[in-house]
Short mmCIF file of C-alpha atoms in Angstrom, two decimals:
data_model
loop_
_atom_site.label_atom_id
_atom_site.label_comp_id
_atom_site.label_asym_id
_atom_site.label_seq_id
_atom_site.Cartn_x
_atom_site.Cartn_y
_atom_site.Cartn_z
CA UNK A 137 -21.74 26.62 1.34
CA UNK A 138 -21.89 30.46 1.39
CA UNK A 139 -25.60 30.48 2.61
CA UNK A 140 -24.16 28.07 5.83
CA UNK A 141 -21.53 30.52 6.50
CA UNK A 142 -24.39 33.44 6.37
CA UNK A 143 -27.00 31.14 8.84
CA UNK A 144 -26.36 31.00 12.82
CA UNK A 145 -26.22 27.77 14.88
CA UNK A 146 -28.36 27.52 17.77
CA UNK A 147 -25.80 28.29 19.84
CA UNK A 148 -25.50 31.84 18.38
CA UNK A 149 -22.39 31.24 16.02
CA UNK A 150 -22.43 31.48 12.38
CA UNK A 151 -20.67 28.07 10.67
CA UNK A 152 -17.55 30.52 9.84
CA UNK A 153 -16.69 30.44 13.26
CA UNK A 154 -17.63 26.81 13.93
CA UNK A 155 -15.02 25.56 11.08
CA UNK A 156 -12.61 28.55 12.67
CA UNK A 157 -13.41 26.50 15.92
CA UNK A 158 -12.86 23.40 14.48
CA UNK A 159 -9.25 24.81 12.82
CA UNK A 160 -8.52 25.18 16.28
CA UNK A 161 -9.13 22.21 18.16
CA UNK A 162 -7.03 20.40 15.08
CA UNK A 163 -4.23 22.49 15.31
CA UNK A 164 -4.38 22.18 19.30
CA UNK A 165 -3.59 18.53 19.05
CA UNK A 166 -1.78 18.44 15.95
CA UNK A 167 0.65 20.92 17.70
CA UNK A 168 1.71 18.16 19.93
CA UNK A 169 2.36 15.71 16.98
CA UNK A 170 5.19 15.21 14.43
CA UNK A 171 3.17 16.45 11.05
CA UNK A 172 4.66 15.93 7.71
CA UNK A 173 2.46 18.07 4.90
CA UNK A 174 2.44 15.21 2.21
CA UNK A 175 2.80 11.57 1.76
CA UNK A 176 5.39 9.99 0.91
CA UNK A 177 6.26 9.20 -2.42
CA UNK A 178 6.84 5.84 -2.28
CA UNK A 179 3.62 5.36 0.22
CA UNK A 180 6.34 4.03 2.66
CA UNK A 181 4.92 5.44 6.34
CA UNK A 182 7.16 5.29 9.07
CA UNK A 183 5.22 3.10 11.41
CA UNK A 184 3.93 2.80 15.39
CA UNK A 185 2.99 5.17 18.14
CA UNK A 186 5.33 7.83 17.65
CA UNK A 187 5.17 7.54 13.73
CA UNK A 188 4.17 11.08 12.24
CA UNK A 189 0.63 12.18 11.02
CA UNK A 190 0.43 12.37 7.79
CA UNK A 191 -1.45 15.10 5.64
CA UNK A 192 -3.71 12.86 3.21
CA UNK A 193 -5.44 16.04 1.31
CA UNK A 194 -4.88 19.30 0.14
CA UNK A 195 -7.29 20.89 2.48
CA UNK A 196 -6.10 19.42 5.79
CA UNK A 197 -9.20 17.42 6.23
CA UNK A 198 -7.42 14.22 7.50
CA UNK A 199 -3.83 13.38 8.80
CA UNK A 200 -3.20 9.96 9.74
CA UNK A 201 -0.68 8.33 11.30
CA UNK A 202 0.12 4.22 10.78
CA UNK A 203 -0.04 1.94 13.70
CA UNK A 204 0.09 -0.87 11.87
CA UNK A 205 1.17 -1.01 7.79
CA UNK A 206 -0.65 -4.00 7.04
CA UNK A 207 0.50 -7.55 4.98
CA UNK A 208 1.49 -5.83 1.55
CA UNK A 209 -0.29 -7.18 -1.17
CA UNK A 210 -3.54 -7.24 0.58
CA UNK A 211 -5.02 -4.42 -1.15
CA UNK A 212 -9.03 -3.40 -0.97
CA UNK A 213 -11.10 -3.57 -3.97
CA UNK A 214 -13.88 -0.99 -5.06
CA UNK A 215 -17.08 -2.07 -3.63
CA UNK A 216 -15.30 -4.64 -1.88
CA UNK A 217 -17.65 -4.95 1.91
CA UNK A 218 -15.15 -4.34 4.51
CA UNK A 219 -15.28 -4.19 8.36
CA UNK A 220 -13.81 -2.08 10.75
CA UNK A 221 -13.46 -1.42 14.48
CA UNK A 222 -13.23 2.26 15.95
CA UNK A 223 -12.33 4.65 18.65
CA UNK A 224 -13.17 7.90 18.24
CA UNK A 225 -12.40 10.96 20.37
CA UNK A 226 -13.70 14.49 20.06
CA UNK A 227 -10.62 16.65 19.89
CA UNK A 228 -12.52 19.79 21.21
CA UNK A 229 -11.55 18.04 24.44
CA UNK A 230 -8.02 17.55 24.33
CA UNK A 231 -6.42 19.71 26.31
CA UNK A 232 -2.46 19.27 28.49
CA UNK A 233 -1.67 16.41 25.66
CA UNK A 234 -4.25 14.00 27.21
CA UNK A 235 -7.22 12.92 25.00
CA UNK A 236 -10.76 12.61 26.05
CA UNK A 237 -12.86 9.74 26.53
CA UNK A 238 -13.38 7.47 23.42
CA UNK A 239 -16.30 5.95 22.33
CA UNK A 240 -17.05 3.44 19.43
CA UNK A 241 -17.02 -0.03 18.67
CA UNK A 242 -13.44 -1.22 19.55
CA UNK A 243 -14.87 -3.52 22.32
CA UNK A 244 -18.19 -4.91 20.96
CA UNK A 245 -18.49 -8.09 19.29
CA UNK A 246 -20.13 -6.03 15.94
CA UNK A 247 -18.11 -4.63 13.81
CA UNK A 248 -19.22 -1.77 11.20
CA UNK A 249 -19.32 -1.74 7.75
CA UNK A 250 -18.74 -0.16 4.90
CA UNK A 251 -18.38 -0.93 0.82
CA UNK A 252 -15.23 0.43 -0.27
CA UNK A 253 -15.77 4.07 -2.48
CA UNK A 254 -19.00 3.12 -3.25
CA UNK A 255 -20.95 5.67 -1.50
CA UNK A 256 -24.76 5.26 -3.52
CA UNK A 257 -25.31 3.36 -0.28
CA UNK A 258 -26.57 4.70 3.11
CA UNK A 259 -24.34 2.04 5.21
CA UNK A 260 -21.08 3.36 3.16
CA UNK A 261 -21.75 6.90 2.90
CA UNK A 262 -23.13 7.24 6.74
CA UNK A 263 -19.16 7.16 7.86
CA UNK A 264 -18.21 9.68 5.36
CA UNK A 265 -14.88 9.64 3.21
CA UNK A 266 -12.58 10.18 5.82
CA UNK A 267 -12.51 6.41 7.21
CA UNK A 268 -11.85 4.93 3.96
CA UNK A 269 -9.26 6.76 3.11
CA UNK A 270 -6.34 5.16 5.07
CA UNK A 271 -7.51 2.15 2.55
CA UNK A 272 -6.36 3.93 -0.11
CA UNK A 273 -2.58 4.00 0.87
CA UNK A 274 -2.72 1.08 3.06
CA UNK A 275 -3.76 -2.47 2.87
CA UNK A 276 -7.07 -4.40 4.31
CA UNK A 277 -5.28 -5.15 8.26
CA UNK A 278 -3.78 -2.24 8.56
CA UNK A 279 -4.62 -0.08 11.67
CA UNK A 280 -4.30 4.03 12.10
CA UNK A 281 -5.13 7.23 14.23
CA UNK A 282 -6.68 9.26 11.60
CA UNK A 283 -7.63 12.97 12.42
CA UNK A 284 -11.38 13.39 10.91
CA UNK A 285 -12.72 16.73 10.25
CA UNK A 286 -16.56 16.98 10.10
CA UNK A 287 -16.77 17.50 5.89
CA UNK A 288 -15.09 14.05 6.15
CA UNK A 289 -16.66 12.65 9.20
CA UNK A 290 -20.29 11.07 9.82
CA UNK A 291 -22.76 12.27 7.74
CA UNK A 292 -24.87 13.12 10.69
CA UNK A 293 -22.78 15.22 12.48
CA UNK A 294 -21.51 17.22 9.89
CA UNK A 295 -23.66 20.27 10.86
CA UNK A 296 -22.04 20.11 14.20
CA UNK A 297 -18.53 21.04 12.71
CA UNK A 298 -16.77 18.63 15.22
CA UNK A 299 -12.96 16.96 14.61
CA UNK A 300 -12.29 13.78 16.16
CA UNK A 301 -9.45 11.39 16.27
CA UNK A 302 -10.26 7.93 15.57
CA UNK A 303 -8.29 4.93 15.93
CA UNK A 304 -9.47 1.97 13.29
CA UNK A 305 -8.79 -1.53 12.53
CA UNK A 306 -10.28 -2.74 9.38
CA UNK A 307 -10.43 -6.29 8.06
CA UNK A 308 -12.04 -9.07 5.88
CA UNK A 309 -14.89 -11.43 7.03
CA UNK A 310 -14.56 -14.64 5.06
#
């Protein structure tokens, strides 16, 4: 990681300033939500629009908040194929507590896919860590906004050093 920080993008700035960048945008939006800094203890989220983000790692990768808890009970399994339908918006263009254009696959009759934590395959480890994770404090239908940054975003836009919000639904296909 220390030879990316040295290296310059080809916009001129050096990937210290693009995660400094990236702290920023966060923090710009997060500043408008209720934040709580850990999860409960109980895994008991206060639920629905106004519910608060929550801080799901020790590095302030990902905060999500809980739309929807879920049926309790109905708990993923490790390798376990699951689908899920997104929104996703780039949080370098929120600005005056309005969020950009999303774009994703909340409207198309395909959803993606993913094998829970088993990321030794390219169609789990494409979406990066960050949209499991809700799974691991939530059941199979739950839904959340979940605050991505890039380490724990799409694999292919990593280098870009980009958060986005994305709103996902996951579920089981029978």
């Amino acid at each position: 990681m220390a030879a990316l920080a040295m290296t310059s993008c080809s916009d001129g700035k050096s990937y210290a300033q693009l995660l400094n960048e990236e702290d920023m945008y966060t923090n710009n939006f997060l500043a408008d939500q209720h934040v709580e800094l850990a999860i409960p203890a109980d895994t008991v989220f206060e639920v629905g629009p106004n519910a608060p983000y929550y801080r799901l790692d020790d590095d302030g990768m990902l905060y999500m908040q809980v739309l929807k808890a879920g049926t309790k009970d109905n708990r993923v399994e490790d390798d376990e194929q699951i689908y899920f339908r997104y929104t996703r918006y780039p949080l370098a263009l929120y600005s005056n507590g309005e969020l950009p254009t999303g774009e994703g696959n909340n409207i198309s009759l395909s959803p993606a896919w993913f094998r829970y934590n088993n990321f030794q395959i390219q169609t789990s480890y494409q979406w990066g860590q960050g949209v499991q994770m809700p799974l691991r404090y939530l059941p199979v239908d739950c839904e959340v906004n979940i605050v991505i940054k890039s380490q724990m975003g799409i694999t292919d836009e990593s280098a870009n050093v980009q958060p986005y919000l994305w709103k996902l639904t996951y579920e089981r296909r029978q």
